[in-house]
Structures are given as structure tokens and as C-alpha cells.
Amino acid sequence: MVPKIHSLGGYIHECQKGIANPEAFWNQVAESFFWRKRWDKTVDWDFKKPEIKWFINGKLNITENIFEKNLYTHANLPAIIWEPNDPKEENRVLTYKELLAEVNMFANALKRLGVRKGDRVALYMPMVPELAVGMLACARIGAIHSVVFAGFSAQSLADRINDAGATVLLTADGGYRGSKVTPLKDIADDALKHCPTIKNTVVFKRTGSSVNMKEGRDIWWHDVIHGEPAHCEPEEMDAEDELFILYTSGSTGKPKGIVHTTGGYMVYSAYTFKNVFQYDPGDVYFCTADIGWITGHSYIVYGPLLNGAQTLMFEGVPSWPDAGRFWDIVAKYKVNQFYTAPTAIRALLAKGPEFIEGKRLESLKVLGTVGEPINEEAWHWYHDHIGKNRCPIVDTWWQTETGGIMISPIAGVTPTKPSFATMPMPGVQPVVVDNQGNELVGNSVEGNLCIKYPWPGMLRTIWGDHKRMKETYFSRFENMYFTGDGVKRDEDGYYRILGRVDDVINVSGHRLGTAEIENAINEHPLVNESAVVGYPHAIKGQGIYAFVVCGELSTGGEDGIRNSIMKGVTKIIGPIAKPDIIQLVPGLPKTRSGKIMRRILRKIAEGDASNLGDITTLLDEEVVDQIIDGALVDV
Ligand code: 6R9
């Protein structure tokens, strides 16, 4: 069993072990898993290259650790509890035994399609249990899964499939989200026109909408598993064999395929899940994320299932049929741990208290948040109205790259403070670094958040671009992993995440690169150039503000252009990247060397043009006045 912390003293003791002797600390955690062959060495690392390896020469299969290891005790306990979009539709509960059978049948089907160890399988699926089945089936046979969030456009899907060189795509006829139906198969068909590596698609029937099945390429999920045996020998994997790729946005260029490997990710996701949420056997745990993001990978699928937990998977949205949906689900399943994003909390807070009144929330023990900084108002509302002042809030800071939670309270153990992620997980060594790369020791300091020692769940590379791995995370500061976040360590040694210090914005908890959005805007035939910045948004945390320079206006005038730019961005990236505000400007503020001075645009978008700082390097100061005059926020 994964070791569990029970007290503050115990937590401090584990942290001390994690610093004094990280190898012994992680050995002890890793020993609670089933290894076909034990590792020879715990860690090998060099942040200069960079090269990171954990549990060297260890052999295992992660699904064997979810299933076979626990079958005596867990076979007939629920593994996945699935709540459909429509509360009137029947739910589904899959026990560990049933889930294993589904996984094995599908794993055999993938093999029959020719999928082998190391091959990439893309998934573009709604939130149905088959999404988890597909991922675990890949892990069973050693294929690398690459889940693409089902809100992304055809082009985004195609880019990710091509970057990974996936040979099989798993999708569905459609997906339900609230009152909307997304035609996933149609979108996938569009994407696949540009994906030469895909040999087959497997289509899960969810909505029953009519779809086009391409002869020889497309197969129904129920047909492909028909007659497959419910047994499939797990593939023996090396600890450092890739488990999955997950794309995320960075400050430059196209999305990066973050690569996680088998042994380290398993140990880290399972350890952090059990400890942060203080999961006890029999608890019902509900994470509202989509599996298309890292939170869903680590804390709907792997972390909970590795601990034999009951993980609730919800297909729909928080606001449908009404803003009480989450609380209805909590009451229906007597949820004990509830994990969501600040943007959802703020949206529900804004809907008013009537959606919580009379809802039975007394089963709740722990509340969690992730994805972006949580403001104090939202924290208090969550604490008072949902937790009724008796549930600790775990504000969990981490990233796609970290694989699991890095800085967070241990529920009920670490004293919390609103808006603070508090303290690191045992075995994690965060540092605050100034812009010159000096480590700021002691308390009451503010700077860049870096990590100075590896942890098992960290990324190993960027798929197909190890050079970019080095540039992005290991070049800004020497011998440290750079997170891209700003942080404050207060007088008590508590960490408060201040948000990104690079050109990444966080919109409703979704990470978006401003460069990515600019590229999409610039595709518009009338756009000459653009600059995108984030601005404070009451519900989304950050909104997207685009400053756009057009050559001429089309017949629709300014509104016409704005609308067609919005449509273009939705088509190229997906609706999550659609600007909230588009200001057409005569030019962008640039330095003499031609760099856009985003700092100035950020200030204007924040509604604070009074203090633009040093603008002496500007090529043309007049353009700044023109932008301020035309600003679409109060400045
Ligand atoms: C897990 C996840 C990572 C970025 C990260 C940071 C922000 C995440 C946070 C938080 C403040 C928290 N972030 N958790 N900021 N407090 N508790 O969200 O991964 O999508 O890769 O985003 O999200 O800026 O760098 P990912």
C-alpha cells in the first residue's frame, strides 16, 4: 500500500527524509507497487543535458498495478462510476473486474489492428468510460496514448496526430455537453484528411448521430471488441518506456508533446493522490476535470485507480440542466472528495446561493482546486458554502509537465491559508529564484518558481524535440527546472502562486500560448499582425485581449472583421481560444529592434494606462496613445 501521511509531524518527517535522502524516500514509496523486476538504481539525472531517469531497469506494467495487484481485495468494488450528461439517463458503474475485462478486450482489439509496443494511439473522445478503457488498453500493450481534448478543432487534432505519428485514432460519433452535441466523428474526418499515418479509427457509439464510416479505415467500437477474449497478458515495460504524450501550450510555437514514462509517473500520481486527498478505502472521489487535460489523466484515471479508489467520471457541464448539477452529483453518490477548478467555483458563485440550498453535501470531507490561482473570494465561498466550514481545501499547484501535484496542503494535515498552495509534497524541492538566477533563500521572498531536484513524475522530453525540452525548462536558470510561474514564499514559508511569468495565459484553467492565438488570428486574410495578452476576468481568471492591425476593412466593417476573426480562431484552435475582446488598432507598440512591447499592451488591457513604465525604447509613442484612446476597457 502506498504510504500515507496522517499528521503534521509525519508530513514534516517525510519532507526531511525527501531532502536528506531522496533516493531512500522514493524507494520506499516505489516498493509498495508490483514490479516484475526491481530497479537497479533509483535515479540518474543531469539537468544540463537534460536527462532524467527513475527506477532504472525496473520492469512493470502500470495496469497490472491497477488490476492484478488489487484483484483479491478490489475485484467487485466500483472502479469507475460514470454520471451521464443527462441526469435522466442511467448511470454506469464498472467494478475493477469489469473494467479489467473491458480493457483487455479492447487491448486485444488494438493488437488485432496491428498496434504494437511503442506505437502511438490518439484519442479524441467524450467523457465516457471507454475513454479510460482506451487509455488503459494502450498501457496494457505498451502503446503510447495521446489524448486530445474533445473541444479542440479538426486542425488542432490533426497537428497533434501528425506530431505524434499516431497510427490509430479512437473517437466517438458525438459527445454530449449540456444541451450541445459535438459531432466528434465529423471533426475527426476533417482532421484525418491531413493525417497520413492513421490506418484505423475506432468509433464509440454515444449519441447515435449518423456518421460517415470509411470502408477499410473506420470500425465501430462494439464491432472491434466483438469476440475478443477478456484476458490479455500485460506487456512488460521498462520503467522509462513512454506511457503517454499530452500536448500543452508554451510561450512560443506549436503545442508541445509532453512525454511521461511508466514507472515514475505511476509512483508519483498514486502517491500524491492518496496523500493530498487523504483517500480512505470506500470513499467516493469526484474530479470534475476533463480527461483531455493532465488533471484528468493523473487524478481521474491513474492516481485513483492505482489506489483502488472509486473515481467518479462526469460527462456533462456544471451549469446544465442548472447550476446545481455538481451538488446533485455530490448528493447522489455521497461524494467524499471533490476536486474542481477556480473558474467553475467563480461561475457557480455568480449564479447565486439558491443552487446550493437544500443540497445534501454532508458526505464531503475534502475540497480541492487546481488549474489557476484561486482568489480569496472564491476560496471563502467554496470553504463556507460547499465545505460548510468543515472541509479542508487543498489548493494544488502543478503542471502537465510535473505529472502530479507538487505544492499543496495534505488534506486535514497542513493548516491552510486562502489562496496559498502552502507547502511542497515530500520529495519535492522548490526554490524561488530572481531574474538573474540567484536562489532567494529564507522567507518573505518573491520570484520565479523553479525545482532543483528531480521527482519521479516529471516530464522526460518533448516528443520529437528534445532540444526544445532543454530550451524551455532548463536554460533560463542553470541546473533547475523552470516552471514558468511566479511565486511568493511568505513569512511562514508558505507558497502562493502568482501566475505565469511567460507568454502563457490561463483562461478558465486552460493553458494557452499567446503566440498560438496570434498565429491563428494572423491567418485571417485582412490581418497584418496581432498581439494577444491576458487581462483579469471575473469568471475565467484571465480573458483573451487581442490587439489587431488590419490592412483594410471588409464590407462588414469592424464588427464583421471581429466576427470573422473569432470564427477563424475557433476553427483553427477551438472555442477555448476565442478572444473575449478584439481591438482594431493602427499599429502595435514596438521597440526599435521590432519587438512588440507586450508589457504595455498588458497594462492597457488591465485598464491601467497610468503607469506604462519605461517607454523610451519605443519606436513610435503615438501609437500607444491611439491604442489607449480606442481601448475596449476603461483605462
Ligand atoms: C494541473 C494543470 C499549469 C499552469 C501552472 C500555473 C497554473 C495550476 C495552480 C495554478 C495557481 C494553482 N496552475 N494549478 N496556479 N494555483 N493551484 O493545471 O496543468 O494545464 O499544464 O497548467 O496552471 O500557471 O503553470 P496545466
XYZ file of C-alpha atoms and ligand atoms in Angstrom:
661
model
C 0.000 0.000 0.000
C 1.201 3.474 -0.855
C 2.495 5.140 2.355
C 0.107 7.654 3.877
C 0.798 10.717 5.978
C -1.505 11.190 8.973
C -0.181 14.160 10.902
C 1.728 17.383 10.538
C 4.638 15.802 12.376
C 4.519 12.896 9.952
C 4.448 15.276 6.995
C 7.459 17.199 8.261
C 9.302 13.961 8.886
C 8.614 12.758 5.316
C 9.770 16.110 3.914
C 13.007 15.843 5.844
C 13.580 12.325 4.512
C 12.804 13.538 0.992
C 15.518 16.186 1.219
C 18.133 14.283 3.235
C 17.938 11.165 1.105
C 15.578 11.447 -1.855
C 16.542 8.035 -3.182
C 15.655 6.250 0.032
C 12.454 8.258 0.250
C 11.261 7.346 -3.260
C 12.460 3.749 -2.928
C 10.136 3.336 -0.011
C 7.178 4.678 -1.990
C 8.021 2.631 -5.091
C 8.312 -0.563 -3.057
C 4.564 -0.568 -2.489
C 3.991 -1.369 -6.184
C 4.262 -4.579 -8.145
C 7.452 -4.712 -10.207
C 8.217 -7.647 -12.453
C 11.830 -6.783 -11.813
C 13.101 -4.370 -9.200
C 15.054 -1.298 -10.320
C 18.863 -1.337 -10.031
C 19.233 2.338 -9.324
C 16.683 4.893 -8.121
C 17.557 7.977 -10.142
C 20.006 9.197 -12.749
C 19.794 12.832 -13.642
C 21.514 15.687 -15.337
C 19.534 18.897 -15.752
C 22.177 20.239 -18.133
C 21.584 17.685 -20.863
C 18.770 17.288 -19.646
C 18.363 13.610 -18.847
C 16.102 12.230 -16.153
C 15.617 8.555 -15.372
C 13.881 6.934 -12.437
C 13.798 3.320 -11.249
C 16.413 2.288 -13.749
C 15.936 -1.153 -15.279
C 12.766 -1.685 -13.274
C 10.158 -3.725 -15.213
C 6.429 -3.383 -14.755
C 3.078 -2.780 -16.324
C 1.018 0.045 -14.866
C -2.298 -1.741 -15.498
C -1.045 -4.760 -13.598
C -0.652 -2.377 -10.669
C -4.216 -1.172 -11.109
C -5.793 -4.559 -11.602
C -3.951 -7.794 -10.834
C -2.201 -6.360 -7.773
C -5.537 -5.471 -6.186
C -7.939 -8.085 -7.508
C -8.188 -10.168 -4.332
C -9.462 -7.191 -2.411
C -10.990 -4.991 -5.079
C -12.464 -7.169 -7.808
C -16.075 -6.358 -7.067
C -15.665 -2.790 -5.854
C -16.587 0.074 -8.141
C -13.658 1.469 -10.103
C -15.381 3.972 -12.376
C -18.735 5.494 -11.521
C -19.998 7.272 -14.596
C -22.604 10.006 -14.429
C -24.026 10.859 -17.850
C -24.625 14.348 -19.175
C -28.380 13.961 -18.863
C -29.390 13.230 -15.263
C -32.374 11.253 -16.572
C -30.146 8.781 -18.388
C -28.989 5.715 -16.494
C -25.533 5.879 -14.949
C -22.898 3.164 -15.284
C -20.713 1.578 -12.655
C -17.741 -0.565 -13.646
C -16.100 -2.682 -10.976
C -12.378 -3.364 -11.113
C -13.108 -6.806 -12.542
C -15.444 -5.438 -15.181
C -13.091 -2.612 -16.089
C -10.236 -5.074 -16.475
C -12.330 -7.198 -18.826
C -13.188 -4.140 -20.949
C -9.563 -3.042 -21.003
C -8.348 -6.477 -22.012
C -10.908 -6.921 -24.767
C -10.021 -3.567 -26.194
C -6.304 -4.225 -25.791
C -6.728 -7.415 -27.821
C -8.653 -5.460 -30.435
C -5.861 -2.894 -30.702
C -3.366 -5.691 -31.169
C -5.529 -7.145 -33.916
C -5.401 -3.747 -35.616
C -1.649 -4.075 -35.566
C -0.870 -1.761 -32.649
C 2.404 -2.739 -31.005
C 4.511 -1.599 -28.086
C 5.752 1.959 -28.670
C 3.087 2.803 -31.302
C 1.043 5.947 -30.707
C -2.722 5.881 -30.375
C -4.644 9.175 -30.416
C -7.905 9.556 -28.508
C -10.499 12.215 -29.302
C -13.385 11.173 -27.118
C -16.169 12.457 -24.917
C -16.126 11.798 -21.161
C -17.336 8.202 -21.270
C -15.738 5.204 -19.522
C -14.446 3.999 -22.898
C -12.003 6.910 -22.895
C -10.363 5.460 -19.776
C -10.675 1.958 -21.247
C -8.859 3.129 -24.381
C -6.015 4.686 -22.389
C -5.599 1.660 -20.140
C -5.762 -0.710 -23.099
C -2.835 1.175 -24.639
C -0.924 0.929 -21.368
C -1.729 -2.777 -21.201
C 0.009 -3.484 -24.514
C 2.693 -0.809 -24.233
C 1.250 1.578 -26.805
C 1.636 5.287 -26.059
C -1.641 7.141 -25.690
C -2.112 10.722 -26.767
C -5.436 12.121 -25.608
C -6.647 15.241 -27.395
C -9.304 17.287 -25.594
C -12.590 16.878 -27.483
C -13.098 20.652 -27.594
C -10.182 21.133 -29.974
C -10.722 21.847 -33.671
C -10.011 19.499 -36.574
C -6.785 21.327 -37.302
C -5.561 21.093 -33.698
C -6.408 17.398 -33.696
C -4.583 16.848 -36.985
C -1.496 18.716 -35.749
C -1.315 16.536 -32.645
C -1.908 13.286 -34.529
C 0.799 14.187 -37.025
C 3.313 15.335 -34.436
C 2.923 12.039 -32.575
C 2.702 9.948 -35.760
C -0.319 8.097 -34.373
C -1.496 5.074 -36.332
C -4.914 4.607 -34.732
C -7.498 7.154 -33.612
C -10.173 6.377 -31.037
C -13.186 8.637 -31.261
C -16.980 8.645 -30.940
C -19.891 9.533 -33.163
C -20.520 12.532 -30.948
C -20.327 13.875 -27.448
C -22.883 15.481 -25.136
C -22.003 18.547 -23.124
C -25.008 20.244 -21.575
C -27.547 20.996 -24.261
C -24.940 20.698 -27.014
C -23.916 17.746 -29.143
C -20.410 17.865 -30.637
C -20.049 15.927 -33.894
C -16.726 14.357 -32.963
C -16.570 11.905 -35.848
C -17.249 14.636 -38.422
C -14.488 16.760 -36.905
C -12.178 13.750 -36.861
C -12.997 13.088 -40.538
C -11.902 16.628 -41.364
C -8.705 16.176 -39.395
C -7.913 12.826 -40.990
C -7.800 14.334 -44.470
C -4.397 15.580 -43.356
C -3.187 12.631 -41.285
C -1.343 10.103 -43.432
C -0.168 7.956 -40.517
C -3.647 6.944 -39.339
C -4.568 3.455 -40.512
C -7.722 2.883 -38.489
C -10.233 4.733 -36.409
C -12.385 3.065 -33.799
C -15.689 4.827 -33.225
C -17.631 4.526 -29.992
C -21.373 4.924 -30.417
C -22.561 7.521 -27.942
C -25.103 9.879 -29.495
C -26.401 7.673 -32.285
C -25.998 10.522 -34.773
C -25.392 9.409 -38.317
C -21.738 9.377 -39.263
C -19.726 8.509 -42.274
C -17.758 5.277 -41.795
C -14.924 4.991 -44.262
C -14.602 1.492 -45.605
C -11.390 -0.203 -44.544
C -10.457 2.550 -42.094
C -13.311 3.068 -39.655
C -14.674 0.401 -37.315
C -17.291 0.608 -34.579
C -16.025 0.086 -31.036
C -18.651 -2.608 -30.350
C -17.656 -4.457 -33.512
C -13.942 -4.309 -32.872
C -14.246 -5.896 -29.416
C -16.778 -8.474 -30.519
C -15.463 -11.942 -29.729
C -12.238 -10.675 -28.158
C -11.231 -12.578 -25.023
C -11.348 -10.795 -21.682
C -7.792 -11.797 -20.992
C -4.709 -10.042 -22.284
C -1.229 -10.600 -20.923
C 0.232 -7.258 -19.788
C 3.259 -6.173 -21.794
C 6.376 -5.966 -19.681
C 7.563 -2.374 -19.787
C 10.751 -0.717 -18.732
C 10.260 1.953 -16.063
C 11.422 4.522 -18.616
C 9.241 3.336 -21.510
C 6.833 6.065 -22.549
C 3.338 5.826 -21.096
C 1.724 8.811 -22.770
C 2.084 12.067 -24.638
C -0.072 15.031 -23.711
C 0.098 18.287 -25.629
C 0.233 21.595 -23.834
C 0.788 25.196 -24.830
C 4.006 27.058 -24.332
C 5.109 30.623 -24.797
C 6.317 30.065 -28.343
C 5.430 27.979 -31.347
C 3.177 24.992 -31.617
C 1.955 22.930 -28.657
C 4.493 20.647 -27.053
C 4.000 16.919 -26.668
C 4.901 16.352 -23.032
C 6.185 12.815 -22.541
C 5.623 10.857 -19.327
C 7.130 7.450 -18.667
C 5.770 4.412 -16.902
C 7.469 3.834 -13.548
C 7.976 7.349 -12.268
C 4.552 8.581 -13.326
C 2.894 5.598 -11.671
C 4.662 6.146 -8.368
C 4.122 9.883 -8.372
C 0.460 10.036 -9.422
C -0.512 7.328 -6.935
C 1.469 8.783 -4.017
C 0.179 12.323 -4.454
C -3.434 11.213 -4.955
C -3.566 9.202 -1.770
C -1.849 11.793 0.377
C -3.206 15.098 -0.864
C -6.825 13.916 -0.856
C -6.401 11.570 2.128
C -8.362 8.939 0.303
C -9.721 6.171 2.543
C -10.985 2.816 1.252
C -14.647 3.085 0.296
C -14.572 6.838 -0.306
C -16.167 8.217 -3.461
C -13.874 10.693 -5.162
C -15.037 13.144 -7.839
C -12.728 15.204 -10.039
C -14.610 17.439 -12.467
C -11.781 17.868 -14.971
C -11.848 16.515 -18.499
C -9.562 13.566 -19.145
C -8.228 15.546 -22.110
C -6.123 17.530 -19.622
C -3.394 16.320 -17.274
C -5.681 16.651 -14.250
C -7.951 14.022 -15.736
C -5.029 11.728 -16.584
C -3.476 11.830 -13.125
C -6.499 12.369 -10.909
C -9.448 10.741 -12.653
C -7.687 7.773 -14.190
C -4.232 6.782 -12.937
C -3.887 8.155 -9.382
C -7.278 6.934 -8.134
C -7.253 3.575 -9.949
C -3.733 2.764 -8.739
C -5.092 3.208 -5.223
C -8.144 1.024 -5.754
C -10.339 4.110 -5.393
C -13.842 4.751 -6.697
C -13.439 7.507 -9.236
C -16.460 9.401 -10.462
C -16.419 10.458 -14.071
C -18.911 13.106 -15.187
C -19.776 13.558 -18.833
C -21.504 16.929 -18.633
C -21.014 20.518 -17.539
C -21.551 22.293 -14.180
C -24.335 24.539 -15.464
C -26.701 22.033 -17.039
C -29.587 21.368 -16.502
C -28.863 24.031 -13.895
C -26.060 25.418 -11.756
C -26.779 22.868 -9.027
C -25.562 19.901 -11.073
C -22.277 19.310 -9.230
C -24.088 19.379 -5.890
C -26.748 16.979 -7.147
C -23.974 14.588 -8.117
C -22.257 15.003 -4.737
C -25.554 14.162 -3.030
C -26.441 11.288 -5.374
C -23.157 9.421 -4.834
C -22.280 10.747 -1.358
C -19.038 12.128 -2.714
C -16.249 12.422 -0.141
C -13.510 14.242 -2.070
C -14.408 16.871 -4.640
C -11.780 18.417 -6.943
C -12.523 21.264 -9.353
C -11.133 24.481 -10.866
C -11.424 28.056 -9.581
C -13.194 29.111 -12.778
C -16.024 26.660 -12.041
C -16.211 27.883 -8.458
C -16.456 31.507 -9.580
C -19.086 30.687 -12.193
C -21.241 28.835 -9.647
C -20.735 31.525 -7.032
C -22.043 34.075 -9.528
C -25.222 32.038 -10.098
C -26.315 32.666 -6.516
C -26.938 30.584 -3.387
C -30.258 29.087 -4.488
C -28.492 26.318 -6.373
C -26.896 25.011 -3.185
C -29.872 25.387 -0.880
C -31.220 22.070 0.340
C -28.453 20.057 -1.356
C -27.047 17.281 0.809
C -23.358 17.956 0.957
C -22.557 16.397 4.330
C -20.641 13.494 2.769
C -17.886 15.897 1.662
C -14.616 15.607 3.547
C -12.084 17.302 1.268
C -12.357 20.029 -1.382
C -9.689 20.570 -3.990
C -8.822 23.193 -6.571
C -6.413 23.234 -9.492
C -5.531 24.982 -12.712
C -5.047 28.617 -11.779
C -4.667 30.808 -8.724
C -7.824 30.839 -6.620
C -8.853 34.302 -5.462
C -9.811 34.804 -1.827
C -13.497 35.419 -2.521
C -13.835 32.130 -4.378
C -11.793 30.305 -1.720
C -14.056 31.551 1.074
C -17.240 30.794 -0.825
C -16.018 27.261 -1.506
C -14.986 26.819 2.111
C -18.166 28.273 3.624
C -20.922 27.300 1.215
C -19.706 23.961 -0.103
C -17.454 22.744 2.692
C -19.680 24.278 5.403
C -16.516 25.328 7.188
C -15.565 21.759 7.963
C -13.714 20.569 4.840
C -10.072 21.457 4.261
C -9.364 22.977 0.836
C -6.376 21.585 -1.000
C -5.138 24.242 -3.442
C -2.951 22.035 -5.614
C -0.268 23.640 -7.766
C 1.206 21.557 -10.562
C 1.533 21.328 -14.357
C 1.211 18.979 -17.309
C 4.992 18.730 -17.123
C 5.125 17.781 -13.436
C 2.806 14.782 -13.889
C 1.296 15.249 -10.449
C 0.683 17.669 -7.600
C 3.827 19.493 -6.452
C 2.789 22.117 -3.921
C -0.380 21.564 -1.934
C -1.744 21.067 1.523
C -2.168 17.489 2.698
C -5.899 17.495 3.491
C -6.584 17.925 7.188
C -2.876 17.863 7.962
C -1.407 21.100 6.603
C -3.014 24.243 8.047
C -4.405 26.146 5.050
C -4.411 29.824 4.098
C -6.733 31.218 1.430
C -5.019 31.488 -1.971
C -1.903 29.648 -0.845
C -0.853 26.303 -2.267
C 1.016 26.100 1.058
C 3.927 23.636 1.046
C 5.638 21.138 -1.269
C 4.918 17.449 -1.382
C 7.563 15.370 0.383
C 10.321 14.668 -2.116
C 9.760 17.958 -3.967
C 12.328 20.746 -3.654
C 11.001 24.089 -4.879
C 13.198 27.180 -4.971
C 12.497 30.851 -5.552
C 14.941 32.427 -7.968
C 15.441 36.058 -9.006
C 15.730 37.087 -12.655
C 19.493 36.734 -12.518
C 19.228 33.140 -11.371
C 20.128 33.628 -7.712
C 18.279 31.412 -5.315
C 16.396 33.528 -2.791
C 16.770 31.761 0.491
C 14.692 32.346 3.582
C 11.139 33.563 3.828
C 9.298 36.627 2.563
C 10.729 36.368 -0.950
C 9.200 36.599 -4.400
C 10.497 35.442 -7.761
C 10.487 32.637 -10.325
C 9.413 29.203 -9.213
C 11.972 26.503 -10.014
C 12.560 22.964 -8.790
C 16.109 21.965 -8.044
C 15.908 18.201 -7.727
C 14.063 15.727 -9.981
C 10.894 13.945 -8.877
C 9.566 10.703 -10.381
C 6.561 12.256 -12.153
C 8.442 14.890 -14.120
C 8.403 15.042 -17.902
C 11.250 13.290 -19.679
C 11.195 15.065 -23.012
C 9.083 16.881 -25.557
C 8.030 14.376 -28.178
C 10.358 14.616 -31.161
C 12.096 17.740 -29.889
C 14.462 17.189 -27.014
C 16.233 20.453 -27.834
C 13.049 22.330 -27.036
C 12.826 20.489 -23.713
C 16.202 21.926 -22.811
C 15.407 25.419 -24.068
C 12.022 25.646 -22.383
C 12.714 24.243 -18.948
C 16.445 24.013 -18.327
C 18.055 27.019 -19.985
C 16.554 30.044 -18.260
C 18.155 29.041 -14.937
C 21.118 26.773 -14.595
C 20.668 23.329 -13.136
C 16.990 23.782 -12.271
C 13.632 23.009 -13.786
C 11.913 26.326 -14.569
C 8.135 26.195 -14.140
C 7.184 29.440 -15.892
C 5.282 30.570 -12.795
C 5.938 33.437 -10.445
C 5.722 32.696 -6.745
C 5.885 34.278 -3.339
C 7.125 32.470 -0.240
C 5.634 34.315 2.706
C 6.836 34.832 6.246
C 5.619 31.350 7.230
C 7.347 29.633 4.331
C 4.024 29.174 2.542
C 3.951 29.317 -1.258
C 1.496 31.468 -3.151
C 1.493 31.061 -6.917
C 1.299 34.423 -8.653
C 0.623 33.244 -12.208
C 2.711 32.845 -15.338
C 5.752 34.969 -15.967
C 5.947 33.959 -19.649
C 3.625 34.458 -22.612
C 1.242 31.771 -21.497
C -2.228 32.754 -20.367
C -4.611 30.759 -18.272
C -8.205 31.053 -19.418
C -10.706 29.135 -17.300
C -7.854 26.924 -16.193
C -6.855 26.164 -19.802
C -3.299 26.947 -20.755
C -2.950 28.868 -23.985
C 0.106 30.329 -25.638
C -0.425 33.892 -26.815
C 1.748 33.127 -29.854
C -0.553 30.267 -30.793
C -3.604 32.536 -30.721
C -1.760 35.245 -32.658
C -0.839 32.755 -35.358
C -4.486 31.793 -35.700
C -5.582 35.453 -35.885
C -2.892 36.225 -38.443
C -4.298 33.573 -40.776
C -7.192 35.949 -41.426
C -6.683 37.442 -44.877
C -7.239 41.041 -43.746
C -4.986 40.871 -40.677
C -1.452 42.218 -40.931
C -0.345 41.433 -37.411
C -1.645 40.991 -33.907
C -0.659 40.792 -30.269
C -2.570 38.850 -27.647
C -2.406 39.378 -23.902
C -4.386 38.188 -20.892
C -6.481 40.539 -18.762
C -8.284 39.966 -15.455
C -11.675 38.333 -16.000
C -14.172 37.831 -13.164
C -15.117 34.252 -14.057
C -12.407 32.933 -16.360
C -9.493 34.212 -14.275
C -7.939 35.624 -17.411
C -9.670 36.706 -20.589
C -8.090 36.984 -24.036
C -7.490 40.524 -25.329
C -6.323 40.763 -28.934
C -4.858 43.894 -30.500
C -5.185 43.502 -34.236
C -3.802 45.517 -37.124
C -5.805 45.188 -40.347
C -4.811 46.388 -43.772
C -8.310 47.415 -44.738
C -11.837 46.810 -43.519
C -14.151 44.457 -45.362
C -17.804 45.116 -46.116
C -18.948 44.061 -42.645
C -16.922 46.896 -41.081
C -15.206 46.466 -37.741
C -17.818 44.107 -36.315
C -17.661 41.977 -39.422
C -13.901 41.611 -39.086
C -14.128 40.874 -35.381
C -16.671 38.137 -36.006
C -14.705 36.543 -38.766
C -11.512 36.598 -36.672
C -13.403 34.877 -33.831
C -14.683 32.240 -36.239
C -11.208 31.734 -37.623
C -9.647 31.173 -34.203
C -12.423 28.750 -33.245
C -11.814 26.822 -36.422
C -8.031 26.750 -36.120
C -7.637 26.054 -32.389
C -11.092 25.580 -30.863
C -13.631 27.676 -28.958
C -11.451 27.864 -25.817
C -9.002 30.145 -27.644
C -11.590 32.647 -28.920
C -10.649 36.217 -27.920
C -13.004 37.944 -25.489
C -12.001 41.361 -26.796
C -10.640 42.309 -30.205
C -9.418 45.875 -30.564
C -8.532 47.005 -34.059
C -5.505 49.245 -33.779
C -3.477 51.294 -36.271
C -0.198 49.701 -35.145
C 1.474 47.841 -32.303
C 3.941 49.349 -29.838
C 7.353 48.097 -30.893
C 10.908 48.579 -29.855
C 13.418 49.883 -32.337
C 14.531 46.333 -32.887
C 10.986 45.392 -33.842
C 9.870 43.523 -30.715
C 6.288 44.016 -29.634
C 6.213 45.573 -26.157
C 3.644 43.300 -24.636
C 4.156 44.796 -21.228
C 2.472 47.982 -22.472
C -0.406 46.100 -24.057
C -0.872 44.079 -20.878
C -1.158 47.286 -18.854
C -3.717 48.730 -21.255
C -5.740 45.523 -21.244
C -5.668 45.545 -17.445
C -7.182 49.029 -17.578
C -4.118 50.664 -16.066
C -2.554 53.013 -18.586
C -1.403 55.434 -15.918
C 1.899 53.734 -15.341
C 3.311 52.220 -18.507
C 6.854 52.162 -17.189
C 9.810 52.925 -19.386
C 8.688 53.596 -22.953
C 11.814 55.292 -24.201
C 12.778 52.336 -26.357
C 9.536 52.666 -28.295
C 9.791 53.318 -31.983
C 6.548 55.266 -32.154
C 4.981 56.616 -28.975
C 1.945 57.988 -30.740
C 0.623 54.546 -31.449
C 0.331 53.932 -27.700
C -1.948 56.969 -27.298
C -4.062 55.780 -30.186
C -4.397 52.333 -28.620
C -5.362 53.829 -25.254
C -7.961 56.079 -26.920
C -9.561 53.130 -28.639
C -9.264 50.681 -25.741
C -12.296 48.498 -25.142
C -11.832 48.513 -21.375
C -11.822 51.533 -19.064
C -8.305 52.918 -18.886
C -2.551 20.905 -13.489
C -2.604 21.964 -14.522
C -0.287 24.552 -15.446
C -0.323 26.006 -15.025
C 0.719 26.328 -13.985
C 0.077 27.512 -13.279
C -1.399 27.165 -13.281
C -2.132 25.183 -11.889
C -2.471 26.117 -9.960
C -2.004 27.100 -10.860
C -2.092 28.675 -9.189
C -2.762 26.516 -8.612
N -1.824 26.479 -12.052
N -2.535 24.945 -10.644
N -1.818 28.369 -10.466
N -2.550 27.810 -8.276
N -3.236 25.659 -7.694
O -3.375 22.891 -14.419
O -1.723 21.828 -15.565
O -2.817 22.782 -17.650
O -0.345 22.313 -17.523
O -1.366 24.238 -16.293
O -1.577 26.294 -14.408
O 0.283 28.683 -14.004
O 1.955 26.639 -14.580
P -1.569 22.759 -16.838
